[in-house]
Structure formats: structure tokens, C-alpha cells
Tab-separated table of C-alpha atoms and ligand atoms in Angstrom:
chain	number	residue	atom	x	y	z
A	1	MET	CA	101.901	120.637	81.986
A	2	LEU	CA	99.319	123.437	81.208
A	3	ILE	CA	95.651	123.594	83.255
A	4	TYR	CA	93.128	126.598	82.042
A	5	ASN	CA	92.332	128.304	84.824
A	6	THR	CA	88.915	129.751	84.818
A	7	LEU	CA	90.209	132.313	87.443
A	8	THR	CA	92.899	133.865	85.011
A	9	LYS	CA	91.286	133.054	81.871
A	10	ARG	CA	94.364	131.315	80.003
A	11	LYS	CA	96.087	128.029	80.214
A	12	GLU	CA	98.855	128.167	82.947
A	13	GLU	CA	102.057	125.965	83.814
A	14	PHE	CA	100.392	123.531	86.582
A	15	ILE	CA	102.413	124.017	89.882
A	16	PRO	CA	100.979	122.221	93.168
A	17	ILE	CA	101.251	124.000	96.193
A	18	ASN	CA	103.277	120.977	97.583
A	19	PRO	CA	104.476	118.606	94.806
A	20	PRO	CA	104.280	115.709	94.457
A	21	LYS	CA	101.196	115.810	96.273
A	22	VAL	CA	98.116	116.864	94.752
A	23	THR	CA	95.026	118.268	96.467
A	24	MET	CA	91.731	118.383	94.825
A	25	TYR	CA	88.148	118.990	95.256
A	26	MET	CA	85.148	118.364	93.030
A	27	CYS	CA	81.758	119.580	93.682
A	28	GLY	CA	79.578	116.499	94.235
A	29	PRO	CA	75.907	115.511	93.831
A	30	THR	CA	72.838	117.180	95.417
A	31	VAL	CA	71.634	113.558	96.296
A	32	TYR	CA	67.798	113.838	95.738
A	33	ASP	CA	67.435	111.563	92.691
A	34	TYR	CA	69.748	109.349	90.034
A	35	PHE	CA	72.273	111.435	88.245
A	36	HIS	CA	71.897	112.277	84.538
A	37	ILE	CA	74.345	111.725	81.807
A	38	GLY	CA	75.141	115.472	82.031
A	39	ASN	CA	76.529	115.060	85.590
A	40	ALA	CA	78.369	112.072	84.545
A	41	ARG	CA	80.126	114.113	82.134
A	42	SER	CA	81.598	116.243	84.809
A	43	PHE	CA	82.516	113.154	87.293
A	44	ILE	CA	83.933	111.232	83.840
A	45	MET	CA	86.025	114.007	82.674
A	46	ALA	CA	87.206	114.936	86.640
A	47	ASP	CA	88.097	111.401	86.429
A	48	ILE	CA	90.304	111.318	83.663
A	49	VAL	CA	92.302	114.504	84.709
A	50	ARG	CA	92.793	112.871	88.264
A	51	ARG	CA	94.116	109.688	86.129
A	52	TYR	CA	96.470	112.127	84.171
A	53	LEU	CA	97.785	113.527	86.843
A	54	GLN	CA	98.747	110.174	88.848
A	55	PHE	CA	100.152	109.086	85.716
A	56	LYS	CA	102.640	112.082	86.073
A	57	GLY	CA	103.900	111.188	89.362
A	58	PHE	CA	101.461	113.443	91.299
A	59	GLN	CA	99.750	111.912	94.735
A	60	VAL	CA	96.643	113.400	94.391
A	61	LYS	CA	94.037	113.659	96.902
A	62	LEU	CA	90.667	113.616	95.607
A	63	VAL	CA	87.680	114.928	97.982
A	64	ILE	CA	83.937	114.941	96.335
A	65	ASN	CA	81.155	115.991	98.853
A	66	ILE	CA	77.711	114.766	99.352
A	67	THR	CA	75.040	117.393	99.532
A	68	ASP	CA	73.002	115.588	101.517
A	69	VAL	CA	70.694	118.819	103.007
A	70	ASP	CA	69.225	121.210	100.314
A	71	ASP	CA	65.995	122.753	99.250
A	72	LYS	CA	65.241	119.959	96.974
A	73	ILE	CA	65.888	116.840	99.161
A	74	ILE	CA	63.604	118.747	101.535
A	75	LYS	CA	61.018	119.251	98.608
A	76	LYS	CA	61.499	115.643	97.775
A	77	SER	CA	60.878	113.884	101.427
A	78	ASN	CA	57.716	116.224	101.677
A	79	ASP	CA	56.649	114.996	98.321
A	80	GLU	CA	57.317	111.148	99.283
A	81	LYS	CA	56.457	111.624	102.835
A	82	LYS	CA	59.636	110.062	103.329
A	83	PRO	CA	62.185	111.187	106.127
A	84	ALA	CA	65.147	113.575	104.029
A	85	GLU	CA	67.799	111.400	105.491
A	86	GLU	CA	66.449	108.501	103.774
A	87	ILE	CA	66.183	109.930	100.731
A	88	ALA	CA	69.532	111.472	100.551
A	89	GLY	CA	70.660	108.256	101.805
A	90	PHE	CA	68.865	105.982	98.881
A	91	TYR	CA	70.351	108.571	96.125
A	92	SER	CA	74.116	108.666	97.515
A	93	GLN	CA	73.901	104.658	97.197
A	94	ALA	CA	73.096	105.115	93.767
A	95	PHE	CA	75.338	107.963	92.933
A	96	PHE	CA	78.421	105.201	94.071
A	97	GLU	CA	76.845	102.667	92.198
A	98	ASP	CA	76.414	104.507	88.885
A	99	LEU	CA	80.292	106.259	89.299
A	100	GLU	CA	81.254	102.440	89.828
A	101	ARG	CA	79.088	101.389	86.675
A	102	LEU	CA	80.764	104.255	85.038
A	103	LYS	CA	84.481	102.419	85.772
A	104	VAL	CA	85.382	106.342	87.578
A	105	LYS	CA	87.654	105.747	90.002
A	106	PRO	CA	86.530	106.386	93.916
A	107	ALA	CA	87.513	109.592	95.128
A	108	ASP	CA	89.718	109.411	98.751
A	109	PHE	CA	86.709	110.993	100.304
A	110	TYR	CA	83.229	111.964	100.191
A	111	PRO	CA	82.330	114.161	102.576
A	112	LYS	CA	78.808	114.482	103.934
A	113	ALA	CA	77.623	118.083	104.486
A	114	THR	CA	75.180	116.645	107.249
A	115	LEU	CA	78.185	115.306	109.118
A	116	HIS	CA	80.365	118.939	109.236
A	117	LEU	CA	77.590	120.832	110.935
A	118	ALA	CA	80.560	122.189	113.423
A	119	GLU	CA	83.081	123.019	110.604
A	120	MET	CA	80.682	124.979	108.694
A	121	ILE	CA	79.309	126.682	112.009
A	122	GLU	CA	83.042	127.865	112.620
A	123	VAL	CA	83.549	129.234	109.740
A	124	ILE	CA	80.573	131.229	109.313
A	125	LYS	CA	81.497	132.766	113.556
A	126	GLU	CA	84.753	133.986	111.567
A	127	LEU	CA	82.785	135.652	108.997
A	128	GLU	CA	80.861	137.201	111.924
A	129	SER	CA	83.721	137.985	113.951
A	130	LYS	CA	85.134	140.253	111.066
A	131	GLY	CA	82.074	141.997	110.151
A	132	ILE	CA	81.508	140.409	107.145
A	133	ALA	CA	78.191	138.223	108.077
A	134	TYR	CA	74.940	139.665	109.706
A	135	ASN	CA	72.277	137.963	111.425
A	136	ILE	CA	68.828	139.005	110.700
A	137	ASP	CA	66.441	136.983	113.044
A	138	GLY	CA	68.136	134.026	113.014
A	139	ASN	CA	69.134	134.187	108.876
A	140	VAL	CA	72.985	134.874	108.540
A	141	PHE	CA	73.952	136.541	105.325
A	142	TYR	CA	77.286	137.381	103.755
A	143	ASP	CA	78.010	140.849	102.997
A	144	VAL	CA	79.311	140.796	99.522
A	145	SER	CA	80.459	144.460	99.416
A	146	LYS	CA	82.911	143.348	102.568
A	147	PHE	CA	84.705	141.527	99.600
A	148	ASP	CA	86.320	143.358	97.664
A	149	THR	CA	87.372	141.029	94.665
A	150	TYR	CA	83.859	139.578	94.783
A	151	GLY	CA	83.238	138.881	90.902
A	152	LYS	CA	86.886	137.921	90.105
A	153	LEU	CA	86.299	134.243	89.135
A	154	SER	CA	82.960	135.023	86.848
A	155	GLY	CA	84.072	138.046	85.644
A	156	LYS	CA	81.368	140.128	86.926
A	157	ASN	CA	81.470	143.388	88.409
A	158	LEU	CA	78.800	144.022	91.622
A	159	ASP	CA	77.200	147.254	89.613
A	160	GLU	CA	76.254	144.602	87.086
A	161	LEU	CA	74.998	141.810	89.085
A	162	GLU	CA	72.861	144.313	91.669
A	163	ALA	CA	71.451	145.859	88.467
A	164	GLY	CA	70.210	141.757	87.803
A	165	ALA	CA	69.559	140.678	90.986
A	166	ARG	CA	66.123	139.742	91.722
A	167	VAL	CA	64.764	140.227	95.428
A	168	ASP	CA	63.152	138.279	97.346
A	169	VAL	CA	60.362	140.253	99.484
A	170	ASN	CA	60.902	137.968	101.825
A	171	GLU	CA	64.439	138.457	102.427
A	172	LYS	CA	65.233	140.855	104.507
A	173	LYS	CA	69.013	141.508	103.649
A	174	LYS	CA	71.336	144.598	102.885
A	175	ASN	CA	71.984	144.382	99.542
A	176	PRO	CA	70.438	141.968	96.965
A	177	LEU	CA	73.609	140.161	96.213
A	178	ASP	CA	74.379	138.811	100.010
A	179	PHE	CA	73.706	135.106	99.762
A	180	SER	CA	73.109	132.916	103.136
A	181	LEU	CA	74.869	131.091	104.963
A	182	TRP	CA	72.327	130.035	108.190
A	183	LYS	CA	68.761	129.715	107.072
A	184	ARG	CA	66.290	129.998	110.086
A	185	ALA	CA	64.557	126.503	110.539
A	186	LYS	CA	61.085	126.342	108.970
A	187	GLU	CA	58.339	123.913	109.896
A	188	GLY	CA	59.375	120.202	109.313
A	189	GLU	CA	62.825	120.738	107.891
A	190	MET	CA	66.090	119.295	108.975
A	191	CYS	CA	67.427	121.383	111.424
A	192	TRP	CA	70.817	122.142	114.049
A	193	ASP	CA	71.175	124.220	116.388
A	194	SER	CA	73.495	126.915	116.106
A	195	PRO	CA	74.733	130.187	117.536
A	196	TRP	CA	71.991	132.185	115.404
A	197	GLY	CA	69.363	129.420	116.585
A	198	ILE	CA	68.087	126.476	115.185
A	199	GLY	CA	68.671	126.272	111.281
A	200	ARG	CA	70.510	124.473	108.660
A	201	PRO	CA	73.246	125.862	106.376
A	202	GLY	CA	73.304	127.501	102.908
A	203	TRP	CA	74.861	125.541	100.136
A	204	HIS	CA	77.923	127.468	99.645
A	205	ILE	CA	79.136	127.167	102.953
A	206	GLU	CA	79.029	123.468	102.709
A	207	CYS	CA	81.972	123.516	100.086
A	208	SER	CA	84.386	125.922	101.773
A	209	ALA	CA	84.088	124.302	104.914
A	210	MET	CA	84.426	120.355	103.814
A	211	SER	CA	87.079	121.386	101.338
A	212	THR	CA	89.351	122.817	104.018
A	213	LYS	CA	88.457	120.475	106.579
A	214	HIS	CA	90.058	117.728	104.188
A	215	LEU	CA	92.345	119.211	102.062
A	216	GLY	CA	93.386	122.341	103.882
A	217	ARG	CA	92.929	126.262	103.616
A	218	SER	CA	94.778	126.503	100.147
A	219	ILE	CA	93.994	123.772	97.565
A	220	ASP	CA	95.320	122.640	94.104
A	221	ILE	CA	92.279	122.360	91.839
A	222	HIS	CA	89.065	122.743	92.668
A	223	ALA	CA	86.797	121.589	89.893
A	224	GLY	CA	82.840	121.331	88.699
A	225	GLY	CA	80.641	121.800	86.083
A	226	ASN	CA	79.910	125.349	84.179
A	227	ASP	CA	77.013	126.023	85.732
A	228	LEU	CA	78.751	126.392	89.689
A	229	ILE	CA	80.995	129.331	88.208
A	230	PHE	CA	78.477	132.170	89.239
A	231	PRO	CA	77.210	131.876	92.160
A	232	HIS	CA	78.843	129.268	93.658
A	233	HIS	CA	82.266	129.223	93.157
A	234	GLU	CA	82.239	132.849	93.295
A	235	ASN	CA	80.952	132.609	96.942
A	236	GLU	CA	82.857	129.609	97.944
A	237	ILE	CA	85.756	132.333	96.878
A	238	ALA	CA	83.907	135.271	99.164
A	239	GLN	CA	83.618	132.639	101.978
A	240	SER	CA	86.995	131.073	102.276
A	241	GLU	CA	89.451	133.719	101.528
A	242	ALA	CA	87.628	136.178	103.717
A	243	ALA	CA	87.776	134.115	106.582
A	244	PHE	CA	91.105	132.794	106.232
A	245	GLU	CA	92.997	135.337	104.694
A	246	GLN	CA	94.755	133.193	101.844
A	247	LYS	CA	94.090	132.347	98.552
A	248	PHE	CA	91.269	129.669	98.492
A	249	VAL	CA	92.501	127.777	94.762
A	250	ARG	CA	95.391	127.791	92.902
A	251	TYR	CA	93.460	126.134	89.559
A	252	TRP	CA	89.674	125.894	88.738
A	253	MET	CA	88.532	123.810	86.428
A	254	HIS	CA	85.444	123.960	85.328
A	255	PHE	CA	83.391	121.480	82.545
A	256	GLY	CA	80.923	122.132	79.462
A	257	PHE	CA	77.556	121.262	79.692
A	258	LEU	CA	76.055	118.591	77.830
A	259	ASN	CA	73.623	119.881	75.838
A	260	ILE	CA	70.720	118.414	74.436
A	261	GLN	CA	69.191	120.000	71.126
A	262	ASN	CA	71.904	122.879	72.398
A	263	GLU	CA	70.183	123.638	75.617
A	264	LYS	CA	71.734	122.210	78.951
A	265	MET	CA	70.388	119.160	80.180
A	266	SER	CA	68.797	119.555	83.436
A	267	LYS	CA	66.669	117.987	85.841
A	268	SER	CA	64.716	121.131	86.246
A	269	LEU	CA	64.156	121.463	82.164
A	270	GLY	CA	63.348	117.763	82.313
A	271	ASN	CA	64.954	117.192	79.455
A	272	PHE	CA	67.902	114.496	80.685
A	273	PHE	CA	68.744	110.889	80.497
A	274	THR	CA	69.919	109.306	83.709
A	275	ALA	CA	73.544	107.490	83.449
A	276	ARG	CA	71.704	104.635	84.239
A	277	ASP	CA	69.210	104.362	81.562
A	278	VAL	CA	71.866	105.341	78.977
A	279	GLN	CA	73.810	102.204	80.182
A	280	GLN	CA	71.432	100.212	79.349
A	281	LYS	CA	71.859	100.584	75.487
A	282	TYR	CA	76.009	101.810	75.643
A	283	SER	CA	79.087	100.456	77.339
A	284	ALA	CA	80.483	102.675	80.455
A	285	GLU	CA	83.779	102.441	77.424
A	286	ALA	CA	81.529	104.054	75.176
A	287	ILE	CA	79.884	106.738	77.036
A	288	ARG	CA	83.544	107.469	78.332
A	289	LEU	CA	85.094	107.570	74.548
A	290	PHE	CA	81.995	109.904	73.697
A	291	PHE	CA	82.996	112.416	76.364
A	292	ALA	CA	86.781	112.138	76.140
A	293	GLN	CA	86.104	113.194	72.038
A	294	THR	CA	85.400	116.744	72.904
A	295	ASN	CA	87.531	118.973	75.083
A	296	TYR	CA	86.195	119.106	78.550
A	297	GLY	CA	85.482	122.561	78.319
A	298	GLY	CA	83.232	123.042	75.505
A	299	PRO	CA	79.827	122.680	75.099
A	300	LEU	CA	78.730	118.851	73.965
A	301	ASN	CA	75.358	117.858	71.941
A	302	PHE	CA	73.895	114.546	73.516
A	303	SER	CA	73.033	112.552	70.610
A	304	ASP	CA	72.198	108.717	69.999
A	305	GLU	CA	74.406	108.733	66.893
A	306	LEU	CA	77.141	109.837	68.496
A	307	LEU	CA	77.111	107.631	71.122
A	308	GLY	CA	76.496	104.890	68.767
A	309	ALA	CA	79.371	105.981	66.486
A	310	ALA	CA	81.514	105.661	70.078
A	311	GLN	CA	80.157	102.433	70.728
A	312	LYS	CA	81.320	101.272	67.640
A	313	GLY	CA	84.653	102.880	68.032
A	314	THR	CA	85.101	100.845	71.508
A	315	GLU	CA	84.587	97.825	69.177
A	316	LYS	CA	87.570	98.670	67.159
A	317	ILE	CA	89.816	98.947	70.127
A	318	ILE	CA	88.668	95.444	71.444
A	319	ASN	CA	88.974	94.029	68.513
A	320	PHE	CA	92.463	95.180	68.047
A	321	ALA	CA	93.307	94.121	71.855
A	322	GLU	CA	91.667	90.746	71.249
A	323	ARG	CA	94.371	90.294	68.719
A	324	LEU	CA	96.922	91.003	70.618
A	325	GLU	CA	95.844	88.856	73.247
A	326	GLU	CA	95.706	86.263	70.935
A	327	GLU	CA	99.294	86.433	69.576
A	328	ILE	CA	100.596	87.034	73.187
A	329	THR	CA	99.345	83.390	74.570
A	330	LYS	CA	100.251	81.818	71.573
A	331	GLU	CA	102.896	78.989	72.424
A	332	SER	CA	105.407	79.809	69.754
A	333	SER	CA	107.044	83.564	69.257
A	334	GLY	CA	108.053	84.709	66.129
A	335	ASN	CA	111.801	86.332	65.917
A	336	PHE	CA	110.947	89.569	63.973
A	337	TYR	CA	110.828	92.864	65.767
A	338	PRO	CA	109.033	95.716	63.103
A	339	ASN	CA	110.377	99.035	62.903
A	340	PHE	CA	107.157	101.169	64.748
A	341	ASP	CA	108.077	102.995	67.126
A	342	VAL	CA	105.529	102.983	70.024
A	343	LYS	CA	107.886	105.645	72.157
A	344	LYS	CA	107.143	108.475	69.659
A	345	PHE	CA	103.369	107.471	70.099
A	346	PHE	CA	104.085	108.175	73.971
A	347	GLY	CA	105.186	111.073	73.599
A	348	GLU	CA	102.719	112.419	71.566
A	349	PHE	CA	99.995	111.488	73.939
A	350	GLU	CA	101.993	112.642	76.836
A	351	LYS	CA	102.436	115.839	74.808
A	352	VAL	CA	98.824	116.750	73.887
A	353	MET	CA	97.480	115.704	77.142
A	354	ASP	CA	100.291	118.007	79.162
A	355	ASP	CA	98.817	121.036	76.978
A	356	ASP	CA	95.369	121.157	78.926
A	357	PHE	CA	94.202	117.734	78.971
A	358	ASN	CA	93.923	117.622	75.131
A	359	THR	CA	91.743	114.100	75.075
A	360	PRO	CA	90.007	114.569	71.633
A	361	GLN	CA	94.026	114.789	70.156
A	362	ALA	CA	94.750	111.704	72.537
A	363	VAL	CA	91.633	109.790	71.438
A	364	ALA	CA	92.820	110.268	67.771
A	365	LEU	CA	96.230	109.631	68.741
A	366	ILE	CA	95.323	105.911	69.919
A	367	PHE	CA	92.714	105.157	67.026
A	368	ASP	CA	95.915	106.370	64.633
A	369	PHE	CA	98.576	104.047	66.699
A	370	ILE	CA	95.600	101.181	66.208
A	371	ARG	CA	95.434	101.338	62.508
A	372	SER	CA	99.323	101.850	61.863
A	373	ALA	CA	99.899	99.016	64.166
A	374	ASN	CA	97.150	96.657	62.523
A	375	LYS	CA	98.804	97.588	59.157
A	376	ILE	CA	102.355	96.043	60.292
A	377	ILE	CA	100.792	93.540	61.599
A	378	SER	CA	98.833	92.365	58.556
A	379	GLU	CA	102.269	92.777	56.176
A	380	ASN	CA	104.740	90.901	58.396
A	381	ASP	CA	104.961	87.622	59.619
A	382	ASN	CA	106.638	85.973	62.177
A	383	ILE	CA	106.692	89.068	64.887
A	384	GLN	CA	108.168	88.611	68.136
A	385	LYS	CA	105.838	87.972	71.049
A	386	GLU	CA	107.607	90.972	72.765
A	387	PHE	CA	106.645	93.801	70.073
A	388	TYR	CA	102.471	92.506	70.930
A	389	LEU	CA	103.550	92.937	74.624
A	390	GLU	CA	104.669	96.846	73.766
A	391	LEU	CA	101.635	97.225	71.662
A	392	LYS	CA	99.723	96.013	74.493
A	393	SER	CA	101.416	98.045	77.248
A	394	PHE	CA	100.811	101.552	75.555
A	395	LEU	CA	97.412	100.499	74.801
A	396	LYS	CA	96.792	99.847	78.749
A	397	LYS	CA	98.287	102.847	79.647
A	398	THR	CA	96.892	105.404	77.490
A	399	ALA	CA	93.141	103.739	76.923
A	400	GLU	CA	93.031	101.731	79.685
A	401	ASP	CA	94.193	103.462	82.591
A	402	ILE	CA	93.846	106.905	81.775
A	403	LEU	CA	91.071	107.434	79.564
A	404	GLY	CA	89.471	104.487	80.735
A	405	ILE	CA	87.703	103.606	77.091
A	406	VAL	CA	88.534	99.691	77.253
A	407	HIS	CA	89.317	97.274	79.977
A	408	LEU	CA	91.655	94.478	79.032
A	409	ASP	CA	90.646	92.005	81.678
A	410	GLU	CA	87.177	92.387	80.621
A	411	LEU	CA	87.269	91.853	77.390
A	412	LYS	CA	85.985	88.271	77.169
A	413	LYS	CA	83.501	88.594	79.638
A	414	PRO	CA	79.740	89.492	78.489
A	415	PRO	CA	78.154	92.271	80.386
A	416	MET	CA	79.207	94.699	78.171
A	417	PHE	CA	76.079	95.857	76.510
A	418	PHE	CA	73.642	95.170	79.614
A	419	LEU	CA	70.689	95.506	77.685
A	420	GLU	CA	71.272	93.453	74.302
A	421	ASN	CA	73.285	90.638	76.355
A	422	ASP	CA	69.972	90.241	78.348
A	423	LEU	CA	68.010	89.786	75.297
A	424	ILE	CA	70.100	87.485	73.619
A	425	ASN	CA	70.098	85.323	76.836
A	426	LEU	CA	66.297	85.352	77.018
A	427	LEU	CA	66.483	84.164	73.152
A	428	ILE	CA	68.917	81.301	74.044
A	429	ASN	CA	66.599	80.396	76.989
A	430	ILE	CA	63.359	80.099	74.553
A	431	ARG	CA	65.464	78.155	71.936
A	432	GLU	CA	66.128	75.654	74.868
A	433	ASN	CA	62.524	75.502	75.554
A	434	LEU	CA	61.590	75.089	71.750
A	435	LYS	CA	64.478	72.135	71.872
A	436	LYS	CA	62.542	70.930	74.626
A	437	GLU	CA	59.256	70.472	72.626
A	438	LYS	CA	61.172	69.188	69.796
A	439	ASN	CA	60.074	72.275	67.490
A	440	TYR	CA	63.374	72.586	65.730
A	441	THR	CA	62.363	74.707	63.020
A	442	MET	CA	61.831	77.413	65.271
A	443	ALA	CA	64.905	76.613	67.441
A	444	ASP	CA	66.978	77.131	64.086
A	445	LEU	CA	64.968	80.198	63.127
A	446	ILE	CA	66.350	81.689	66.408
A	447	ARG	CA	69.821	80.412	66.025
A	448	ASN	CA	69.912	81.296	62.191
A	449	LYS	CA	68.913	84.866	62.798
A	450	LEU	CA	71.226	85.861	65.899
A	451	HIS	CA	73.589	84.721	62.837
A	452	GLU	CA	72.622	87.341	60.670
A	453	MET	CA	73.239	89.813	63.415
A	454	GLY	CA	76.930	88.626	64.079
A	455	ILE	CA	75.872	86.508	67.245
A	456	ILE	CA	76.735	83.124	67.308
A	457	LEU	CA	75.534	80.527	69.455
A	458	GLN	CA	77.730	77.739	71.022
A	459	ASP	CA	76.219	74.715	72.327
A	460	SER	CA	77.872	72.648	74.392
A	461	LYS	CA	76.742	69.950	77.589
A	462	THR	CA	76.981	72.676	80.167
A	463	GLY	CA	74.274	74.958	77.735
A	464	THR	CA	74.339	77.442	75.113
A	465	THR	CA	76.690	80.621	75.281
A	466	PHE	CA	77.457	83.386	72.706
A	467	LYS	CA	80.147	85.306	71.201
A	468	ARG	CA	80.324	88.207	68.311
A	469	LYS	CA	81.653	87.451	65.031
B	501	AMP	P1	74.239	118.672	90.910
B	501	AMP	O1	73.431	117.403	91.143
B	501	AMP	O2	72.907	118.979	89.621
B	501	AMP	O3	74.353	119.555	91.639
B	501	AMP	O4	75.275	118.557	89.978
B	501	AMP	C1	76.534	117.697	89.974
B	501	AMP	C2	77.172	118.122	89.052
B	501	AMP	O5	77.183	117.804	87.633
B	501	AMP	C3	78.107	119.839	89.290
B	501	AMP	O6	79.993	119.599	89.130
B	501	AMP	C4	77.869	120.001	87.800
B	501	AMP	O7	77.910	121.084	87.759
B	501	AMP	C5	77.680	119.239	86.716
B	501	AMP	N1	76.405	119.542	85.697
B	501	AMP	C6	75.048	119.223	86.088
B	501	AMP	N2	74.453	119.603	84.921
B	501	AMP	C7	75.473	119.256	83.712
B	501	AMP	C8	75.420	119.382	82.354
B	501	AMP	N3	74.601	119.385	81.729
B	501	AMP	N4	76.573	118.923	81.787
B	501	AMP	C9	77.567	118.869	82.288
B	501	AMP	N5	77.922	118.898	84.307
B	501	AMP	C10	76.959	119.122	84.490
B	502	ZN	ZN1	80.581	122.930	95.814
């Protein structure tokens, strides 16, 4: 298996430290707001990577941190006049809910920064004792000039960086590139006691401390969006490798930005849609398909048109799955087993996914599989049930278990397109009231118009349900 490593800038054979175990750390959200669909891209692609590694037989331990102490949380807490803990608690809960709705499998652990102060302080003390961290009036900084290979991940060199760095006049530090490990408390902020006085940790030290605590000093994969390469991940390397004197991460994986009109979607630019909002219109499967159709590392433009196309794509998969299900649940079985090489498709799927998780090709292969299988089914009578079961097993392992772009147990369940379903149900209620008032003309109009849109109403003693044509 090959994985593109940001550190070496090439695809490398994936060899974990202790196979079949794999340790994976992903930088999680700063919980001050709902996450946007750009964040969702990173979480979904990491989910696919993790699921594929599991399919390959690795025992993956995935840790995603929750940054629950940060300038942005403090600002929101001041703006809304609510304790920072309340803001962080509320949006952490929303984070878990949104991941679940996007069918992202839960990580093994979600450590919170505020519960790891002791660990962070330990790492800072270690750096201080080695002369790499220095304290100025209760603010502790990392001295980047003491770490020879600073810049190795982002490919930047110190001179260039220094020339470009802006110096904040309020910060008394030796070098403009030196970054905060510990910040002295300001009035009204969350704070903790430490050997340097009351204060709070810098953002970068959180990840060094939490990944070490939960996954060890050297980990196999560290993931995050492209925006984190510099300075966040560069600083994590500087902290962890200087403190523990061993290689911090074997494979650095970075997810490309989700852009909107070629600009990064971000909260600060205000050009974002929350994952929740997007899910009002598109199913989790369609959103996942939309992301899987592009290589995880490159940029991707958000557009309604592309999401709409992905939604149609998932409907094709559902139709195929329903066709299989119909045959599988029939009482009788034919006796003809078509000559169709499902194993070959499996082999191809694994080959493209082994090549740095080439999900666009994997998706193309699944659609190719559906097309070819549909043709065989249409051209032949009397097909054996085992054949349909074999087709289903391919779909289950690839499209469901690994990519999560269909859920075979939920085909018949309605909550696929939340808003649309709600609106149809609303019309059904209105129609029922119209019938009670004997306004059959309007009631029939609703039925017929929905029928034209491909929604079929089914009346029964217990009420009216609908299905899609
Ligand atoms: P944040 O809450 O902004 O710290 O981001 C959480 C995760 O989402 C990080 O791994 C980010 O790198 C990633 N991320 C942020 N914006 C985008 C975007 N527009 N496209 C893809 N990933 C993003
Ligand atoms: Zn991090």
C-alpha cells in the first residue's frame, strides 16, 4: 500500500511501527461553532482512510482531539456572555451529532484539551529543561533556532520565514518565529496553575501532548487539513521531536481544501455552509460520494450542481441495490450462474485504493460494476440467487463498508432527504385535512402533482405513506 507523505513529498510504502496495529491522530475541531462542509471533507476522507486500513486487516486506533480552550472560544464566550465551558460543551455535542449524521464512524477516543493540562505542562517542562523553551513574564515560548530541522514538513527555511514573519509588538520574544507554549492569563479567561504562573496552553502543545498520551511518542499517521501543515504541524514536530528525541510521525496526510468559488471555505471569510445545512438538502451518502469523487489531497469546489449530481449517483446505487434485494428475497431461485468476474472488480478496487486511496477511481469502478451487472441481469433469465448475493457482497464491502456511499439496511427507510421528506409529509397531512373537509378536488390535485414528480402516495387504513417511483 502506498501513502503520500507530506514530509517526504512522495508516495511511500505503508509500513506501520507495530503491524497489524496502526496509530492514527487527526486534528479535530475547535468547538466554538457548528462545523462547515469544508471541515466535513477532512473528517469524511479520514474516515474512509481508516475504514480502508481496517479492511486491509490493520487494527487502527484513531484519536481525534477536541480543542476546547482557544481564543475563538473565549471570544464567543465574551460575546454571548456564557461560560467558555458551556460554549465548548454545546458545540462538542453538535460535532458528535454531525459526524453521526454524516455516517462517520466514531474515533476510538476524543481527548479534550482541558483534561490534559498536566500532560502539556510536562512536555513544556521537558523543553524548558533542555533549553528549548524560555519564559518571559509567565509567557513561555519555543525557541525555533534550537531545532535544526524546523521547516522540514512545510518545506520552508528559517531565513525566508523570518523575513515574512510579522512581529506583534506586545510579544516579547527572541525571534518572531518563536511560538507560544504557555500564555499568561488575561482577565476573565479560562486559566490553570503552572510552574510559570497562571495561564493557558498554546494550541500546538495540545496535540503533541494528547497524541503522545493516547498513542505513544511515535505514531503511524497524523492527519489534518492542508491549512494545518504550517505552522501547526511544523510546530508539533518541533515540540515532540525535541522533547522525546524520536521520530514523531511516520506518515503525514493532508486533505485538500474545499473551496467556494476557488477560495478556501472558512469561518473567518464567512463563505461557508454548515454541514447541518447542507444535509437538509443532500443525504450523507451523496455528500460522501461528492468528496470521494475527488482525490483527497487536491482542491475541490463546492457547488450545488456537483452535489446534485452526486445525489443522483447515490440514487443509481440505491436502485441497483433494490433490484438485487428484490431478487434475493424472492422465494424461488433460478439455476443459471452468469459468467461475470466479481473477483476481478474486487482486485481492481483494492489496486486503486492501495495506490494512496484513489477514491475517484474506486467510485468509477463501482459505477462500472453496476452498469455491467445491470446489463447481465437484463440480458439473462433464470439467474441463481447466489449470483445476486455475490453482487451484493461486492457492493456491501466497497460502497458501504469502505466508502459509506450507500447503506443497504436503510434502503427502504425514508429519512434520506430530510427536508424533502418533511415537505412531502406536510402535503400528506394537508391532503388528509382536505379529504375530511370533502375538498376532493384539492386532495386529488396534491396526489396527482406529487405523482408527476415521481412521488407515489399509498393510502391504507392506518394512514398515507409515500414511495419514490
Ligand atoms: P478547525 O475547526 O477550523 O480547526 O478545522 C477542523 C479540521 O477541518 C482541520 O483538520 C482543518 O484542517 C480542516 N479544514 C478546515 N477548513 C477546511 C476546508 N475548507 N476544506 C477542508 N478541510 C478544512
Ligand atoms: Zn493538531
